[in-house]
Coordinates of C-alpha atoms in Angstrom, one line a residue:
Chain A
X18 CA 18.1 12.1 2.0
X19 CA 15.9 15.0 2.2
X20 CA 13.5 16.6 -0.5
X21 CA 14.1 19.5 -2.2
X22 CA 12.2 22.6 -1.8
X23 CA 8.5 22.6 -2.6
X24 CA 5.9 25.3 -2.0
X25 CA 2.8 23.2 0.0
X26 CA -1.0 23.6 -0.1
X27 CA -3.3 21.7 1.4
X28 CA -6.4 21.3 -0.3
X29 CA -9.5 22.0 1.7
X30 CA -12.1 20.3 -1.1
X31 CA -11.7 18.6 -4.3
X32 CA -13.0 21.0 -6.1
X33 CA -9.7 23.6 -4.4
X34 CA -7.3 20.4 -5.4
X35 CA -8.4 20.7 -9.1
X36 CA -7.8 24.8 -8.8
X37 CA -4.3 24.1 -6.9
X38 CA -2.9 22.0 -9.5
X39 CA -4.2 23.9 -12.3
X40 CA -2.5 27.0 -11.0
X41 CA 0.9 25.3 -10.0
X42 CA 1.3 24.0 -13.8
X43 CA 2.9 20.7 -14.9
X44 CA 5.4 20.9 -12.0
X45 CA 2.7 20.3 -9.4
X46 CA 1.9 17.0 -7.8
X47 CA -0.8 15.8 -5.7
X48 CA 0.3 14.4 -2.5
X49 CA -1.9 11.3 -1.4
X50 CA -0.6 8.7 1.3
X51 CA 2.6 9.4 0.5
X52 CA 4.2 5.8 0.4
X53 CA 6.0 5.9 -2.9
X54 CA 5.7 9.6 -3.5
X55 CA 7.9 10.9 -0.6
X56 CA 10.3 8.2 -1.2
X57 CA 10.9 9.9 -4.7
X58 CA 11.1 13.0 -3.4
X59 CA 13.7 12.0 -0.4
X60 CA 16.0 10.5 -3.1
X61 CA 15.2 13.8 -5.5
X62 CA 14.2 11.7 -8.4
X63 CA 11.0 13.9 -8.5
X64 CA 11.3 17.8 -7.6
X65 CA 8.2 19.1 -7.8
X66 CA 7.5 22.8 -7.1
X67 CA 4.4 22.6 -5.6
X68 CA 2.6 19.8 -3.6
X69 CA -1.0 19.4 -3.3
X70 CA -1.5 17.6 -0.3
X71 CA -5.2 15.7 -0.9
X72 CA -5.7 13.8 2.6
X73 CA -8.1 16.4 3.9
X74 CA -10.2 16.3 1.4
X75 CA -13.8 15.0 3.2
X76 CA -16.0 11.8 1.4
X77 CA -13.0 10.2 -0.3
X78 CA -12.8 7.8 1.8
X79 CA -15.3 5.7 1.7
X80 CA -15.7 2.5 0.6
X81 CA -19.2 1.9 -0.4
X82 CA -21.6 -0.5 -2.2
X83 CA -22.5 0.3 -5.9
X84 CA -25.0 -1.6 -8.1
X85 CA -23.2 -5.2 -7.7
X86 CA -19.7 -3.2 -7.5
X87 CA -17.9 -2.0 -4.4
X88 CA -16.6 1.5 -5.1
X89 CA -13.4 2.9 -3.3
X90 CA -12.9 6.8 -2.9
X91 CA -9.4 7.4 -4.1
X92 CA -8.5 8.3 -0.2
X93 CA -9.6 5.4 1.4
X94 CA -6.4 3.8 3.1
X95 CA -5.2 0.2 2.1
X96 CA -4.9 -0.7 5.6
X97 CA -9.3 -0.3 5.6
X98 CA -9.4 -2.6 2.8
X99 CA -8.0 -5.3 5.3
X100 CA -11.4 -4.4 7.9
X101 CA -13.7 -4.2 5.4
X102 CA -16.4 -6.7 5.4
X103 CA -18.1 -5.3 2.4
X104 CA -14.4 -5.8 0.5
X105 CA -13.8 -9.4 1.7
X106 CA -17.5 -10.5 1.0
X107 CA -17.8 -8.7 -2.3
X108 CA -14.3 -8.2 -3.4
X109 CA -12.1 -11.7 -2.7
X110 CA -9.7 -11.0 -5.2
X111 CA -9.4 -7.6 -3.9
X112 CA -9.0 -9.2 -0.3
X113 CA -6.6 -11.4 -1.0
X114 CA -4.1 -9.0 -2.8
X115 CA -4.3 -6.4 0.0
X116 CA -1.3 -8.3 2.4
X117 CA 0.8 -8.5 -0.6
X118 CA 0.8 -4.6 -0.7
X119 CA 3.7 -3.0 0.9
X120 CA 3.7 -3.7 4.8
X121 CA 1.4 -3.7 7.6
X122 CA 2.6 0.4 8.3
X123 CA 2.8 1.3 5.0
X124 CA -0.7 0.3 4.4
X125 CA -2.0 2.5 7.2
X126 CA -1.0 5.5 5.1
X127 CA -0.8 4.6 1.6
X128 CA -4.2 4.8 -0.5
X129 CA -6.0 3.0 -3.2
X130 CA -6.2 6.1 -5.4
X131 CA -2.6 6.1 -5.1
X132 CA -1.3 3.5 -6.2
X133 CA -4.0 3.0 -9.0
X134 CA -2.4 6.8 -10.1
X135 CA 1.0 6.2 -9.4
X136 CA 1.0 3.2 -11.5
X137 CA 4.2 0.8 -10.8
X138 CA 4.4 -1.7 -12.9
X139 CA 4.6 -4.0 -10.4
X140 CA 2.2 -2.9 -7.8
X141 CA -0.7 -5.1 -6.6
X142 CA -3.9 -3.1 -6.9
X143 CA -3.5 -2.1 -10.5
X144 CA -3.2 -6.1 -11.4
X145 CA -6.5 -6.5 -9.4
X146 CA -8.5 -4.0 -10.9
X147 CA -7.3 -5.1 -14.6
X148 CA -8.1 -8.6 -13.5
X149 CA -11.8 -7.8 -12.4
X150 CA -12.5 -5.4 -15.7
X151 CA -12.6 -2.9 -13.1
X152 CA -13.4 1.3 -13.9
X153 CA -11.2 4.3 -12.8
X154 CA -13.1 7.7 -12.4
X155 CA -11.5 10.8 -12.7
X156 CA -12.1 14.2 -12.2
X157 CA -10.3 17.7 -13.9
X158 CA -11.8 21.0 -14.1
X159 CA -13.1 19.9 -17.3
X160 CA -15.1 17.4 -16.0
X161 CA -15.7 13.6 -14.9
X162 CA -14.2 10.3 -17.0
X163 CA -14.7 7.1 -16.6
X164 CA -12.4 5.0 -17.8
X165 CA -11.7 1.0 -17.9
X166 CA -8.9 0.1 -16.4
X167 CA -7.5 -1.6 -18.7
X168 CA -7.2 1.1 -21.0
X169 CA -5.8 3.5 -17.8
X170 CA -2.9 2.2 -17.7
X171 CA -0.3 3.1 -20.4
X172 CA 3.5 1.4 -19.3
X173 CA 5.7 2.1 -16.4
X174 CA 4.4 4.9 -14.1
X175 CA 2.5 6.4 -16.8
X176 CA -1.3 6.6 -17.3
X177 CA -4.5 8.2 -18.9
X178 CA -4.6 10.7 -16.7
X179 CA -3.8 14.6 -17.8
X180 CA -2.2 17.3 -16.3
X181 CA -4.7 18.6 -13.6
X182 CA -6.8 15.5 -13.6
X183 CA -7.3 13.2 -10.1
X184 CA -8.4 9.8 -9.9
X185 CA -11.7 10.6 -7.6
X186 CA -12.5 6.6 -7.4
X187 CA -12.3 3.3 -8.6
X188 CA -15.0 0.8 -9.1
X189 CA -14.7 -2.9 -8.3
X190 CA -17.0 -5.5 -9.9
X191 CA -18.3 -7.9 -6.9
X192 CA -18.7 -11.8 -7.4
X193 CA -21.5 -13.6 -8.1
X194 CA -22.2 -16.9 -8.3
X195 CA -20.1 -19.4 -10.7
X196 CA -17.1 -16.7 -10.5
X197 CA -14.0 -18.1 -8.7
X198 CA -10.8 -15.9 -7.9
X199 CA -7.1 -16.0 -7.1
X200 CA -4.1 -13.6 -6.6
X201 CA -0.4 -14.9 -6.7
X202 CA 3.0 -12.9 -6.3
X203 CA 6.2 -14.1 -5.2
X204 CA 8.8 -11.3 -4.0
X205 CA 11.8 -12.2 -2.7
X206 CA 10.7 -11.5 0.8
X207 CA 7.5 -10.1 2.0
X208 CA 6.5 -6.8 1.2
X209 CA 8.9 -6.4 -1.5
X210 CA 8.1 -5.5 -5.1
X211 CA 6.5 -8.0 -6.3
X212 CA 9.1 -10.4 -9.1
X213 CA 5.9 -11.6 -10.5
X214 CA 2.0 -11.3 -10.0
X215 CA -1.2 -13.4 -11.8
X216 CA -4.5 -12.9 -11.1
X217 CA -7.2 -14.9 -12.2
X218 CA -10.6 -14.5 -12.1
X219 CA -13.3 -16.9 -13.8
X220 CA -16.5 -17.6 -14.2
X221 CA -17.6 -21.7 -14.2
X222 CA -20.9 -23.1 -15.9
X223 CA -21.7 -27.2 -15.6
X224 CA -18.4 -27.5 -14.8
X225 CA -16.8 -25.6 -18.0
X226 CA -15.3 -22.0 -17.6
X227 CA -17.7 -19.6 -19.5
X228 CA -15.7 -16.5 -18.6
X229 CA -12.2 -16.4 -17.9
X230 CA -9.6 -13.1 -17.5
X231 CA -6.0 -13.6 -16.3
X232 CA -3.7 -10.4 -15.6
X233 CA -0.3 -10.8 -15.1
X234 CA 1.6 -7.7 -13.2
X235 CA 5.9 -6.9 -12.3
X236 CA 6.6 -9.1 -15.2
X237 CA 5.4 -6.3 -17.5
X238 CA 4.9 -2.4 -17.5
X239 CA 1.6 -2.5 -17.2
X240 CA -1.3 -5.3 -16.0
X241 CA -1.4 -7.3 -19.4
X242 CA -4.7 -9.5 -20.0
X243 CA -3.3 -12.3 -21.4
X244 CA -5.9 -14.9 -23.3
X245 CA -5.3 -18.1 -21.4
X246 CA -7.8 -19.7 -24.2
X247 CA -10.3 -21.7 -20.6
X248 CA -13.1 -20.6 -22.6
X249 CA -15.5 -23.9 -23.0
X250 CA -12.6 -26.3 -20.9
X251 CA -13.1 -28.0 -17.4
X252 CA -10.2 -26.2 -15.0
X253 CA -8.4 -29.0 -14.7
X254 CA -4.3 -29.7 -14.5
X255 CA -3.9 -29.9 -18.3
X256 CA -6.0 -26.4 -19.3
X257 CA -3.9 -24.7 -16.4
X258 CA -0.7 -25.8 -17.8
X259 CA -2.1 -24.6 -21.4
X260 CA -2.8 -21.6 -19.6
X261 CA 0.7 -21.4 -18.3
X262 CA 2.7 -21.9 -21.4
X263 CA 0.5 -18.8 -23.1
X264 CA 1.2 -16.7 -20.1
X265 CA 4.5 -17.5 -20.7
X266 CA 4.6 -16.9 -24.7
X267 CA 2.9 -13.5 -24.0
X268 CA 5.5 -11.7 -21.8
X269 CA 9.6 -10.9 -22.0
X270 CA 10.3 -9.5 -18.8
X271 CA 13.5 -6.9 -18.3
X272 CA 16.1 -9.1 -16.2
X273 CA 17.0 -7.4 -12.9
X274 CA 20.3 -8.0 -10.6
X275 CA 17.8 -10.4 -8.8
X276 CA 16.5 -12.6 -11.7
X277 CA 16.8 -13.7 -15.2
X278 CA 14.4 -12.8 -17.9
X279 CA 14.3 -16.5 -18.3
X280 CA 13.4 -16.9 -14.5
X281 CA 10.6 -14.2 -14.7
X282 CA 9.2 -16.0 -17.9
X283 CA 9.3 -19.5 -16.0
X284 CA 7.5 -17.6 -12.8
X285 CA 5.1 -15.9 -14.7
X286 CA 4.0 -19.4 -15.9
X287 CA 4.0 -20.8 -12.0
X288 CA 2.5 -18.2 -10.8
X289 CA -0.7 -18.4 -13.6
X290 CA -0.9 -22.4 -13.3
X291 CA -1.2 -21.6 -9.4
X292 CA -3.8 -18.6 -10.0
X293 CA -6.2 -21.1 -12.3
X294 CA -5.9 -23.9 -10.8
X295 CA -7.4 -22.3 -7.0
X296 CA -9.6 -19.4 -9.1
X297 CA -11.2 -23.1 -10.4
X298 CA -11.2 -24.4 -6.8
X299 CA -13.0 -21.3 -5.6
X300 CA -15.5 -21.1 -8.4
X301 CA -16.4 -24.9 -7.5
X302 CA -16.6 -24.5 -4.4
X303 CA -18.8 -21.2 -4.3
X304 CA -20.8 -23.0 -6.7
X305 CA -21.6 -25.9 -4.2
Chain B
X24 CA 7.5 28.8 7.1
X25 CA 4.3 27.5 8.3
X26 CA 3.3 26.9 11.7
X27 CA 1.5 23.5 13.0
X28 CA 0.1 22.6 16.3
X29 CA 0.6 19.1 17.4
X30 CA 0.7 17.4 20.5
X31 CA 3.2 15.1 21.1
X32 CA 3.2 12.3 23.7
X33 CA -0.1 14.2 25.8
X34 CA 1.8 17.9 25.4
X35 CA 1.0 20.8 23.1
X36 CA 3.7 21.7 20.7
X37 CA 3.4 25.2 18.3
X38 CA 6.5 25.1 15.9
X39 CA 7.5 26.6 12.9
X40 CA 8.5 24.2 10.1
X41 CA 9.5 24.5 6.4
X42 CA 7.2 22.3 3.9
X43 CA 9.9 20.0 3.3
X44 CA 10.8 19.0 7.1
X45 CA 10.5 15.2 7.3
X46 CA 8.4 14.2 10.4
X47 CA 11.2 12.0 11.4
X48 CA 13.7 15.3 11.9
X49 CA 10.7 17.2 13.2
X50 CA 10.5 14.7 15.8
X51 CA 14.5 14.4 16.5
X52 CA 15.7 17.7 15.6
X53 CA 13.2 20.5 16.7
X54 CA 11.8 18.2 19.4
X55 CA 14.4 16.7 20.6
X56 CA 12.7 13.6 21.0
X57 CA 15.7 11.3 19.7
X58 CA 14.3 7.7 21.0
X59 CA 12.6 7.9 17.1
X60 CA 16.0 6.6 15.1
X61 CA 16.0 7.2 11.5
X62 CA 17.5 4.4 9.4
X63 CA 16.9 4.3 5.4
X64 CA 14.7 7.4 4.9
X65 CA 12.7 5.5 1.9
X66 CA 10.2 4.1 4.3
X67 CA 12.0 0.7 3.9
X68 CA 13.9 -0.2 7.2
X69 CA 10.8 0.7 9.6
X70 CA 13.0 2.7 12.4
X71 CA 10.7 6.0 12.5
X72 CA 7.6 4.6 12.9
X73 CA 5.5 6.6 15.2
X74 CA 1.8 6.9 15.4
X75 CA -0.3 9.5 14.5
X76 CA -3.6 9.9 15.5
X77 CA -3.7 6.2 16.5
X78 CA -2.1 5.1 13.4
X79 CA 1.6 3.6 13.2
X80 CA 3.0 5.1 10.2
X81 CA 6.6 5.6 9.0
X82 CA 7.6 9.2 9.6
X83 CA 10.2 9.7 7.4
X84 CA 7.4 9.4 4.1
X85 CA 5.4 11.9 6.2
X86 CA 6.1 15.9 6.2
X87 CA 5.5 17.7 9.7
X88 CA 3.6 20.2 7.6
X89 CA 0.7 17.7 7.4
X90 CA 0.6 16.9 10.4
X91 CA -0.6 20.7 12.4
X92 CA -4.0 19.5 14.5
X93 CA -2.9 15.9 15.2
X94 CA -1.9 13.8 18.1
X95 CA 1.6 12.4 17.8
X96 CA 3.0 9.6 19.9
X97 CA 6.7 8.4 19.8
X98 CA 8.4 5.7 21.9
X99 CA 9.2 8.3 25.1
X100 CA 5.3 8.4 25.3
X101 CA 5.0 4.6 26.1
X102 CA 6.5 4.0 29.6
X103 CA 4.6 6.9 31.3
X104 CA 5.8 7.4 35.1
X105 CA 8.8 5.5 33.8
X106 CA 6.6 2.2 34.0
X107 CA 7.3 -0.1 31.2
X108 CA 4.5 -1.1 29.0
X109 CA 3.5 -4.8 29.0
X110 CA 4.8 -4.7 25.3
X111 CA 8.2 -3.1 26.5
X112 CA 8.8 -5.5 29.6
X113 CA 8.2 -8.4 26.9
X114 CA 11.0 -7.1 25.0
X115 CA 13.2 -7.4 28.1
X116 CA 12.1 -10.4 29.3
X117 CA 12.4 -11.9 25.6
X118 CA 15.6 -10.8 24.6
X119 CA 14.1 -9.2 22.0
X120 CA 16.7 -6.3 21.7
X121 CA 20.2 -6.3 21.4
X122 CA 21.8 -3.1 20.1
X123 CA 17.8 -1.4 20.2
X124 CA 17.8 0.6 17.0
X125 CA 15.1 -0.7 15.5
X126 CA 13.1 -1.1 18.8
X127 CA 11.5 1.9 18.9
X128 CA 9.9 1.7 15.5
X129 CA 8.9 -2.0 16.2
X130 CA 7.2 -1.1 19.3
X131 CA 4.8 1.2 18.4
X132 CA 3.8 -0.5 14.9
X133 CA 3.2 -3.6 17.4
X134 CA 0.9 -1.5 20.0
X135 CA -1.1 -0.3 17.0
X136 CA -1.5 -3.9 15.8
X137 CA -2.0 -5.2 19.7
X138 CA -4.7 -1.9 19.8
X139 CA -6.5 -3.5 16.6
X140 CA -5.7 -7.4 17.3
X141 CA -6.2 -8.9 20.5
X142 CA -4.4 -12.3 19.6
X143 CA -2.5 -12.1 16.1
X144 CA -0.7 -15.1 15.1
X145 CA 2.5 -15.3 14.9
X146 CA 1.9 -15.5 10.9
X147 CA 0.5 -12.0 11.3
X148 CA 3.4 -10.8 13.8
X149 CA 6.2 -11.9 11.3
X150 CA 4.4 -10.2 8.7
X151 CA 4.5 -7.3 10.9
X152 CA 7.8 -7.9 11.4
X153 CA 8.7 -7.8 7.5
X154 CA 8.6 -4.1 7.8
X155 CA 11.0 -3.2 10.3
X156 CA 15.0 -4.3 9.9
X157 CA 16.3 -5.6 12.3
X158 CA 20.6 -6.9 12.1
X159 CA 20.7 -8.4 15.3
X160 CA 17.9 -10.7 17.2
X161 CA 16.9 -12.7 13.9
X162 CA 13.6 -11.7 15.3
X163 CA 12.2 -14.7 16.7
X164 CA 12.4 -13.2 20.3
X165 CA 10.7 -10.4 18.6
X166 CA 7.9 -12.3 17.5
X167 CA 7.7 -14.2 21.1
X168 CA 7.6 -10.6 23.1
X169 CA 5.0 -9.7 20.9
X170 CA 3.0 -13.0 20.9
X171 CA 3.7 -12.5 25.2
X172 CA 2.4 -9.1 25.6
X173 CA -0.8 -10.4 23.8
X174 CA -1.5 -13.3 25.6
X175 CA -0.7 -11.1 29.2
X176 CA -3.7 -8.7 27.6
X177 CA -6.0 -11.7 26.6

C-alpha cells in the first residue's frame, strides 16, 4: 500500500505552518507523528494534496508546569509522557493511560497534539483530557482559542477545529489533595483499539465524594461525561454499581465483528465500577 | 524530487526521493538495505522498525522525505565487524527466531528499550512485544533473549 501523490512542505515555524495550510486550501493536512495519519494515507482513504509536515517546528514540545496544570505542546511525543516526572506526579490519570496508547514504537513517534486532533473515538488521550475538564488551545491566522475539551470534540474524527487552525497545546488540570483517579480499557489484545475505556476522576471530602466526573471512550464517538450521580455518597460497592448501571443507560455502542452492542454496554458498566471503585481507593489513600 | 542527506548505519547517503517514498522502500529499494522486511504497511505488524536518531520507530508510517539531516540505523548496522550484538547472540542462543521475519524489527525496538531500560520486566518486554507479529516462536524465547541480553549488560 503506498500513498498517493502529495506535494510536501515542511514547516520551519508555526507561524509558516499556519501560512502553508492556508495556501494549500481544504485539501491540505498537517502532518504530526504520523501514527494514524500515514496509515490513512498508505491505504488511500485520505489523499491529501499537500502535507504540512509540523515536527520541526521548535518549542512544541515541551511539557511544562502551568499554574496547578501541566501543559503539553502539541509536538511533544507520547513516548515522553512515559519519562516525565512532572506528568506522573501531577498528571496520574494522564500516566496511567499512556501504556494503553498504541505500542511502545508507536509512541516514540506519535504526539499528544495528534491524537487530541485526530480525534478517534476510541483513542486514550481524548478520554483523559475529557475526564480531567481539560483545555485545548488552538491557533489559526486569525488568532488563539481556547477551548474545553469537552466541547472540542464533536463525533467520530471530527472536531472544533477549522480549516487552517492547529491544536498548539493542551492543558491538564494536576491533582490535589482529596482527588483520586483511574483509567480502564480492555482491547482485545494490547495495544489494540480500545473495545471500551472509563475514566474517573473524583474528588473525596470526610469520606463523601464532593466532585465526581466519569468519561467513557470507544463505546461512543466522542468522550461522553456521563453523570454517575457519587455526588454526597461514600465510594463504596453499592454507589459504584449505581454508577455502573447509569454508565450503562447512557450509551448504545455500534456492534463490531468483535462484539455485541450488548457486550460493549455490559463492558462499559465493568469497566466504570472498576474506574470508581480504585479512583475511590486512590483518593483515600492520597488523602491519608 | 527532493533531495535528503541521511546517514545510514555510520555512512553518508545523498539521494533523491519523491514526497510519498515510504522510509521502509527508501531503506530496501534505493538502499538496498533489504535486512528491514516490510509486513503490513499500517504500522501494525512491527517488521520495519528501524531507529532514527536513536528512536525505534516503524518506517513504513514515516516518509524518507522527513527524514534529510538524520541518522538512520537498520538491523545491518548492529553486528559491526560481523560481531553479533549481545542482543543478537541471545536470539541465537534462545531460539528466539525461526523463519526471522520479524527479527529485524524486534531487534532494534528492543536495543532502543535496552538503551532506555537497563532491567525491564518481562511485563515491560511482552508489552514490547505486543507490537511486533511474530507466526512462529510464540514469543516466549523472545521475551527470554531479551530478558538475557539485559541481565549480560546489568
Amino acid at each position: 500500500m503506498k500513498p498517493a501523490l502529495f506535494e510536501y512542505r515542511r514547516a520551519e515555524s508555526l507561524d509558516n505552518a499556519l501560512e502553508l495550510l492556508e495556501e494549500g486550501g481544504v485539501d491540505a493536512k498537517p502532518l504530526a507523528g504520523g501514527q494514524s495519519l500515514v496509515p490513512l494515507l498508505n491505504m488511500r482513504f485520505l489523499r491529501p494534496s499537500r502535507l504540512v509536515d509540523l515536527n520541526g517546528i521548535e518549542g512544541l514540545d515541551r511539557i511544562e508546569r502551568e499554574n496547578g496544570s501541566v501543559r503539553l505542546g502539541a509536538l511533544v511525543r507520547q513516548s515522553a509522557l512515559d519519562r516525565s516526572p512532572l506528568v506522573r506526579e501531577r498528571c496520574p490519570l494522564l500516566a496511567e493511560c499512556v501504556p494503553h496508547i498504541g505500542h511502545f514504537v508507536t509512541r516514540n513517534r506519535g504526539t499528544v497534539g495528534g491524537s487530541i486532533a485526530h480525534a478517534d473515538g476510541g483513542a486514550e488521550l481524548p478520554v483523559a483530557l475529557v475526564a480531567l475538564g481539560g483545555t485545548v488551545v488552538t491557533q489559526s491566522r486569525s488568532g488563539r482559542r481556547q477551548l474545553p475539551a469537552q466541547e472540542f470534540f464533536v463525533t467520530h474524527f471530527t472536531t472544533a477545529l477549522e480549516p487552517g487552525e492547529l491544536v498548539i497545546h493542551t492543558t491538564w488540570p494536576g491533582a490535589s489533595s482529596g482527588w483520586g483517579y483511574a483509567f480502564e480499557e480492555l482491547a482485545q489484545r494490547h495495544g489494540d483499539f480500545a473495545l471500551a475505556i472509563a475514566a474517573c476522576a473524583l474528588r473525596v471530602e470526610e469520606g463523601r465524594v464532593a466532585e465526581a466526573r466519569l468519561c467513557l471512550g470507544a463505546v461512543t464517538d466522542r468522550p461522553t461525561l456521563v453523570d454517575v450521580r457519587l455526588a454526597g455518597r461514600p465510594v463504596d460497592a453499592e454507589a459504584a454499581r449505581e454508577a455502573a448501571e447509569s454508565a450503562r443507560a447512557a450509551v448504545e455502542p455500534v456492534a463490531t465483528m468483535h462484539a455485541s452492542t450488548e457486550y460493549l454496554r455490559h463492558l462499559t458498566g465493568v469497566l466504570t465500577e472498576r474506574a470508581v471503585l480504585r479512583a475511590g481507593r486512590n483518593a483515600a489513600e492520597v488523602a491519608a | 524530487m527532493n533531495e535528503i542527506t541521511v546517514t545510514v548505519n555510520g555512512r553518508h547517503r545523498r539521494e533523491l526521493v519523491e514526497p510519498r517514498l515510504l522510509l521502509s522502500d527508501f531503506i530496501r529499494h534505493t538502499l538496498g538495505l533489504t535486512g528491514t522486511h516490510v509486513g503490513c504497511e499500517h504500522g501494525v505488524c512491527g517488521a520495519c522498525t528501524v531507529r532514527l536518531d536513536g528512536v525505534a520507530v516503524r518506517s513504513c508510517l514515516v516518509f524518507a522525505v522527513q527524514v534529510d539531516g538524520a541518522e538512520l540505523e537498520t538491523v545491518e548496522g548492529l553486528a559491526g565487524g560481523g560481531e553479533l550484538t549481545p542482543l543478537q547472540a541471545a536470539f541465537r542462543e534462545a531460539h528466539a527466531l525461526q523463519c526471522g521475519f520479524c527479527t529485524p524489527g524486534i531487534l532494534m525496538a528492543a536495543a532502543d528499550l535496552l538503551d532506555r531500560d537497563e532491567a525491564p520486566s518481562r511485563a515491560e518486554i511482552t508489552e514490547l512485544l505486543s507490537g511486533h507479529l511474530c507466526r512462529c516462536t510464540g514469543y516466549e524465547p523472545i521475551v527470554d533473549a531479551i530478558a538475557a541480553a539485559s541481565e549480560g549488560k546489568a
